[in-house]
Coordinates of C-alpha atoms in Angstrom, one line a residue:
M29 CA 158.8 199.8 132.4
N30 CA 161.7 197.7 131.1
A31 CA 165.1 199.4 131.2
G32 CA 166.3 200.6 127.8
V33 CA 162.8 200.6 126.2
D34 CA 161.8 203.8 124.6
P35 CA 159.1 205.5 126.7
A36 CA 157.3 206.7 123.6
L37 CA 157.0 203.1 122.3
M38 CA 155.7 202.0 125.7
Q39 CA 153.1 204.7 125.6
A40 CA 152.0 203.8 122.1
L41 CA 151.7 200.2 123.1
E42 CA 149.7 201.1 126.2
Q43 CA 147.3 203.1 124.1
V44 CA 146.8 200.2 121.6
L45 CA 146.3 197.6 124.4
A46 CA 143.9 199.9 126.3
R47 CA 141.5 200.1 123.3
M48 CA 141.6 196.4 122.4
P49 CA 139.3 195.1 121.1
D50 CA 139.1 198.2 119.0
P51 CA 135.7 199.0 117.4
A52 CA 137.6 201.2 114.9
G53 CA 139.3 198.1 113.5
R54 CA 142.9 198.2 112.2
R55 CA 143.8 201.8 112.8
E56 CA 147.5 201.0 113.6
A57 CA 147.9 198.7 110.7
E58 CA 146.2 201.1 108.3
A59 CA 148.4 204.0 109.5
L60 CA 151.5 201.8 109.0
E61 CA 150.4 201.0 105.4
S62 CA 150.1 204.6 104.6
E63 CA 153.5 205.4 106.2
L64 CA 155.3 202.5 104.4
A65 CA 153.9 203.6 101.1
S66 CA 155.1 207.1 101.7
V67 CA 158.6 206.2 102.9
F68 CA 159.3 203.8 100.1
G69 CA 157.6 205.7 97.3
A70 CA 155.0 203.1 96.4
R71 CA 151.3 203.8 95.8
H72 CA 150.1 200.9 97.9
A73 CA 151.4 199.0 101.0
V74 CA 149.6 195.9 102.5
V75 CA 150.8 194.7 105.9
V76 CA 150.6 191.0 106.8
A77 CA 151.7 188.5 109.5
S78 CA 155.2 187.7 108.3
G79 CA 157.7 188.0 105.4
T80 CA 156.7 184.5 104.3
S81 CA 153.1 185.6 104.4
A82 CA 154.0 188.5 102.2
L83 CA 155.5 186.2 99.6
H84 CA 152.6 183.8 99.7
T85 CA 150.1 186.7 99.4
A86 CA 152.0 188.2 96.5
V87 CA 152.0 185.0 94.5
V88 CA 148.2 184.6 95.1
A89 CA 147.6 188.2 94.2
C90 CA 149.3 187.6 90.9
G91 CA 146.8 184.8 90.1
I92 CA 149.4 182.0 90.4
G93 CA 148.4 178.6 91.7
P94 CA 148.3 174.9 90.9
G95 CA 149.8 174.0 87.5
D96 CA 151.8 177.2 87.3
E97 CA 155.6 177.6 87.6
V98 CA 157.7 180.3 89.3
L99 CA 161.3 180.9 88.3
M100 CA 163.5 181.7 91.3
P101 CA 167.3 181.7 92.1
A102 CA 168.8 178.5 93.4
T103 CA 170.5 180.7 96.0
T104 CA 167.6 181.4 98.2
V105 CA 166.3 180.8 101.7
I106 CA 163.7 178.0 102.2
M107 CA 161.0 180.4 103.2
T108 CA 160.8 181.7 99.6
V109 CA 160.3 178.2 98.3
E110 CA 157.7 177.5 100.9
A111 CA 155.7 180.5 100.0
V112 CA 155.4 179.5 96.3
A113 CA 154.8 175.8 97.1
A114 CA 152.0 176.8 99.5
T115 CA 150.0 178.1 96.6
G116 CA 150.2 174.8 94.7
A117 CA 152.6 176.3 92.1
T118 CA 156.0 174.8 91.4
P119 CA 159.2 176.6 92.3
V120 CA 161.8 176.2 89.5
F121 CA 165.4 176.9 90.5
V122 CA 167.7 178.9 88.3
D123 CA 171.5 178.8 88.4
S124 CA 173.7 181.8 89.2
A125 CA 175.6 183.6 86.4
P126 CA 179.1 182.1 86.0
G127 CA 180.8 185.3 87.0
G128 CA 178.3 186.4 89.6
G129 CA 175.8 189.2 89.2
G130 CA 172.6 187.3 90.0
I131 CA 170.5 184.9 88.0
D132 CA 171.9 183.3 84.8
L133 CA 169.5 184.7 82.1
K134 CA 170.5 181.8 79.8
D135 CA 169.5 179.2 82.3
L136 CA 166.4 181.2 83.2
S137 CA 165.3 181.3 79.6
A138 CA 166.0 177.6 79.1
K139 CA 163.8 176.8 82.1
R140 CA 160.9 179.0 81.1
T141 CA 157.9 176.9 79.9
H142 CA 154.3 177.4 78.9
A143 CA 153.5 177.0 82.6
T144 CA 155.8 179.8 83.8
R145 CA 153.9 182.7 85.3
A146 CA 156.5 184.7 87.2
I147 CA 160.1 185.4 88.2
L148 CA 160.9 185.8 91.9
P149 CA 164.4 187.2 92.5
V150 CA 165.7 187.1 96.0
H151 CA 167.7 190.1 97.4
L152 CA 169.8 188.2 99.9
A153 CA 172.0 190.4 102.1
G154 CA 170.4 193.5 100.7
R155 CA 171.9 192.9 97.2
T156 CA 169.9 193.5 94.1
D157 CA 172.2 191.8 91.5
G158 CA 170.6 191.5 88.1
I159 CA 167.2 193.0 89.0
H160 CA 167.1 195.4 86.0
E161 CA 167.9 192.7 83.5
L162 CA 165.2 190.5 85.1
A163 CA 162.7 193.4 84.9
A164 CA 163.5 193.8 81.2
Y165 CA 163.1 190.0 80.6
A166 CA 159.8 189.9 82.5
Q167 CA 158.4 192.8 80.5
A168 CA 159.5 191.2 77.2
T169 CA 157.9 187.8 78.1
G170 CA 154.8 189.0 79.9
L171 CA 155.8 187.4 83.2
R172 CA 155.1 188.8 86.6
L173 CA 158.2 190.0 88.6
I174 CA 157.8 189.5 92.4
E175 CA 160.7 190.7 94.4
D176 CA 161.7 189.0 97.7
A177 CA 163.2 192.1 99.4
C178 CA 162.8 190.7 102.9
Q179 CA 166.5 191.4 103.6
A180 CA 166.6 194.6 101.5
Q181 CA 164.7 197.3 103.3
G182 CA 166.3 200.5 102.2
S183 CA 168.6 199.1 99.5
R184 CA 168.6 201.1 96.3
T185 CA 169.7 200.3 92.7
R186 CA 170.0 203.0 90.0
G187 CA 168.2 205.3 92.5
R188 CA 165.2 203.0 93.0
Q189 CA 164.1 201.3 96.2
A190 CA 164.5 197.5 96.2
G191 CA 161.0 196.0 96.1
T192 CA 159.6 198.7 93.9
I193 CA 161.1 197.6 90.6
G194 CA 158.9 194.6 89.9
H195 CA 155.1 194.3 89.9
I196 CA 155.1 193.7 93.7
G197 CA 157.8 193.6 96.4
C198 CA 157.8 191.6 99.6
F199 CA 159.4 192.5 103.0
S200 CA 159.8 191.1 106.5
L201 CA 159.4 192.8 109.9
K202 CA 161.0 190.0 111.8
D203 CA 163.6 190.6 114.4
G204 CA 167.0 191.5 112.8
K205 CA 165.4 193.5 110.0
I206 CA 166.1 197.2 109.9
I207 CA 162.4 197.9 110.6
S208 CA 161.2 195.1 112.9
S209 CA 158.3 194.3 115.2
G210 CA 159.3 190.9 116.3
E211 CA 157.3 189.4 113.5
G212 CA 155.3 190.7 110.5
G213 CA 155.7 191.7 106.8
Y214 CA 154.4 193.9 104.1
L215 CA 154.0 194.2 100.3
L216 CA 154.6 197.3 98.1
T217 CA 153.0 197.8 94.7
D218 CA 151.9 200.5 92.4
D219 CA 149.1 198.3 91.0
P220 CA 145.8 198.9 92.7
E221 CA 144.4 195.5 91.5
L222 CA 147.3 193.6 93.1
A223 CA 147.0 195.6 96.3
A224 CA 143.3 194.8 96.5
R225 CA 143.8 191.1 95.9
A226 CA 146.6 191.0 98.5
A227 CA 144.4 192.8 101.1
A228 CA 141.5 190.5 100.3
F229 CA 143.5 187.3 100.6
R230 CA 145.2 188.2 103.9
T231 CA 141.7 188.8 105.4
H232 CA 139.8 185.6 104.4
W233 CA 138.6 187.5 101.3
H234 CA 136.3 189.6 103.4
T235 CA 137.1 192.6 101.3
P236 CA 136.5 192.9 97.5
A237 CA 139.0 192.9 94.7
P238 CA 138.5 193.4 90.9
E239 CA 136.4 190.7 89.5
A240 CA 136.3 189.0 92.9
P241 CA 133.6 190.3 95.3
A242 CA 134.0 189.9 99.0
G243 CA 133.4 186.3 100.0
S244 CA 133.8 184.9 96.5
R245 CA 137.3 183.4 97.1
L246 CA 139.1 181.5 99.8
G247 CA 141.8 183.4 101.7
L248 CA 143.7 183.2 104.9
G249 CA 144.0 185.1 108.2
L250 CA 147.3 186.8 107.7
R251 CA 146.6 190.1 109.3
L252 CA 149.3 192.0 111.3
A253 CA 148.4 192.3 115.0
E254 CA 147.8 195.9 116.1
P255 CA 150.5 195.9 118.8
L256 CA 153.0 194.8 116.3
A257 CA 151.9 197.4 113.8
A258 CA 152.4 200.0 116.5
I259 CA 156.0 198.8 117.1
A260 CA 156.7 198.9 113.4
R261 CA 155.4 202.4 113.1
H262 CA 157.7 203.5 115.9
Q263 CA 160.7 202.0 114.2
L264 CA 159.7 203.3 110.8
A265 CA 159.8 206.8 112.2
A266 CA 163.6 206.3 112.8
F267 CA 164.3 204.4 109.7
D268 CA 166.8 206.8 108.2
D269 CA 169.0 206.6 111.3
A270 CA 168.7 202.8 111.5
L271 CA 169.7 202.4 107.9
A272 CA 172.7 204.7 108.3
R273 CA 173.8 202.7 111.3
R274 CA 173.6 199.4 109.4
R275 CA 175.6 200.8 106.6
H276 CA 178.2 202.2 109.0
Q277 CA 178.5 198.7 110.7
C278 CA 179.0 197.1 107.3
R279 CA 181.7 199.6 106.2
M280 CA 183.5 199.2 109.5
L281 CA 183.6 195.4 109.5
H282 CA 184.9 195.4 105.9
E283 CA 187.6 197.9 106.8
L284 CA 188.7 195.7 109.7
V285 CA 188.6 192.4 107.7
D286 CA 189.2 193.1 104.0
D287 CA 192.9 192.7 104.1
T288 CA 192.7 189.2 105.6
P289 CA 194.3 186.5 103.3
S290 CA 191.8 184.0 101.8
L291 CA 188.9 186.4 102.2
V292 CA 188.0 188.4 99.1
P293 CA 185.6 191.2 99.8
N294 CA 182.4 191.1 97.8
H295 CA 181.6 194.8 97.2
P296 CA 178.5 195.9 95.3
P297 CA 178.7 197.5 91.8
D298 CA 178.4 201.2 91.6
E299 CA 174.7 201.1 90.6
Q300 CA 173.8 199.6 94.0
E301 CA 173.4 201.1 97.4
P302 CA 172.9 198.0 99.7
N303 CA 171.3 198.5 103.1
G304 CA 174.3 197.0 105.0
Y305 CA 172.3 193.9 106.0
S306 CA 175.4 191.7 105.8
A307 CA 179.1 192.1 105.1
L308 CA 180.1 189.7 102.3
W309 CA 183.3 187.9 101.4
H310 CA 184.3 185.1 99.0
L311 CA 186.4 182.4 100.8
T312 CA 189.4 181.0 98.9
L313 CA 190.6 178.7 101.8
D314 CA 190.1 175.0 101.9
R315 CA 186.8 173.5 103.2
P316 CA 185.0 176.8 103.3
R317 CA 181.7 175.5 104.7
A318 CA 183.6 173.9 107.6
F319 CA 185.4 177.3 108.2
S320 CA 182.0 179.1 108.3
A321 CA 180.8 176.5 110.8
R322 CA 184.0 177.1 112.9
L323 CA 183.3 180.8 113.0
A324 CA 179.7 180.1 114.1
E325 CA 181.2 178.0 117.0
Q326 CA 183.4 181.0 117.9
G327 CA 180.4 183.3 118.1
V328 CA 180.5 184.9 114.6
T329 CA 177.0 184.5 113.2
N330 CA 177.0 183.9 109.5
S331 CA 174.6 182.6 106.9
V332 CA 176.3 179.3 106.0
G333 CA 177.8 178.3 109.4
T334 CA 175.0 179.4 111.6
F335 CA 171.9 179.0 109.5
G336 CA 173.1 176.3 107.1
L337 CA 172.4 178.3 103.9
R338 CA 172.7 176.0 100.9
T339 CA 171.2 176.2 97.4
A340 CA 167.5 175.2 97.2
P341 CA 168.2 172.0 95.1
E342 CA 170.5 170.8 97.8
H343 CA 168.0 171.4 100.6
P344 CA 166.5 168.2 102.0
A345 CA 163.0 169.7 102.0
C346 CA 163.2 170.4 98.3
R347 CA 164.2 166.8 97.2
E348 CA 160.6 166.0 96.3
L349 CA 160.7 168.7 93.7
G350 CA 163.1 166.6 91.8
Q351 CA 165.2 169.3 90.2
N352 CA 168.7 169.3 88.9
P353 CA 171.6 170.9 90.8
C354 CA 172.7 174.4 90.0
P355 CA 176.5 174.1 90.1
N356 CA 177.4 177.8 89.8
A357 CA 175.1 178.7 92.7
A358 CA 176.3 175.8 94.8
R359 CA 180.0 176.8 94.4
A360 CA 179.2 180.4 95.3
V361 CA 177.2 179.6 98.4
D362 CA 179.8 177.1 99.7
R363 CA 182.4 179.9 99.6
L364 CA 180.2 182.7 100.9
L365 CA 180.9 184.3 104.2
A366 CA 177.9 186.6 105.0
V367 CA 178.0 188.2 108.5
P368 CA 174.7 190.0 109.3
F369 CA 174.3 192.9 111.7
T370 CA 171.8 193.8 114.4
A371 CA 170.9 197.2 115.9
R372 CA 172.5 196.2 119.2
M373 CA 176.0 195.6 117.8
D374 CA 178.4 198.4 118.9
E375 CA 182.0 199.1 117.7
E376 CA 183.4 196.9 120.4
D377 CA 181.4 194.0 119.1
L378 CA 182.5 194.6 115.5
H379 CA 186.2 194.7 116.6
Q380 CA 185.7 191.4 118.4
I381 CA 184.0 189.8 115.3
A382 CA 186.8 191.1 113.1
A383 CA 189.5 189.7 115.5
T384 CA 187.9 186.3 115.5
I385 CA 187.6 186.1 111.7
R386 CA 191.2 187.2 111.3
R387 CA 192.5 184.7 113.9
E388 CA 190.5 181.8 112.6
A389 CA 191.5 182.4 109.0
A390 CA 195.2 182.5 109.9
Q391 CA 194.9 179.3 111.9
W392 CA 192.9 177.6 109.2
T393 CA 195.3 178.4 106.4
S394 CA 198.4 177.5 108.5

């Protein structure tokens, strides 16, 4: 047994491996679906192979495909774009609101066409900016609202869980998420038809859905492996403690860094309770992207410097989509410092990160 691994988790994995192949089928995955629905207050949960699979499956479940358009924020990760494009639908990028607060509703409305079928907001860093306004807009226009909540497990807004405000919410179980199993994902919805279509699609349409009997449609093999489902169940049982730890880490790093010149803390509005996925600042120093890259070189993982976050219209892989830049989003991303956390970070690590940020900011501005 590996040092530091929970014996209860090892026992659960041993039991799963001992009965594979399991004639009872997906007992761990089905138990995980029941537990996820209960913890997050949704009627249905559908587990899949990854967060990207969850997004892809959700778009298909909403009946979206070739010839359709999906409105999404320009400030997003490439995986969200890939999930929509994989269905044959066209991602349409929407600029950020000039003063922050999520998607610019004026730009969104201008880009809605007869082909628009859904809005896909992305809750980066656990933030849910503008989700209620988008929900109202979707209801008024008859569009589907698909939430990318892959970074927002446990985030709340106006008392509601992120990923349960729209028609369907998508989550990731990849390493680094608050509930993780190495890889995996899941969807939450209160709509039984969407749940049935999602479950059918992720299993080659071997199961029926309304107006689509088993075997009547093409699907994919996007099932979550039983050992990974067992790991996710083990972590879900301790979710409240893990969520509290992330929020503590985020508060602590902000307390250590917020008085640093040229770093303006980006705190959430009162209606939001983010999950602490990342600490966020707006950089006012010169050449902010280069500064974020410098922090990455010094061991401070961050979205721009480490992972190269940029707006979707600026991403090389999106050039073939031929869309115009979104200037408000581009300026905001360039000046974003987002430092994510992991479960293994202790207070010594946070003090080291804070010291590096303060030192590098002082040297940069001088």
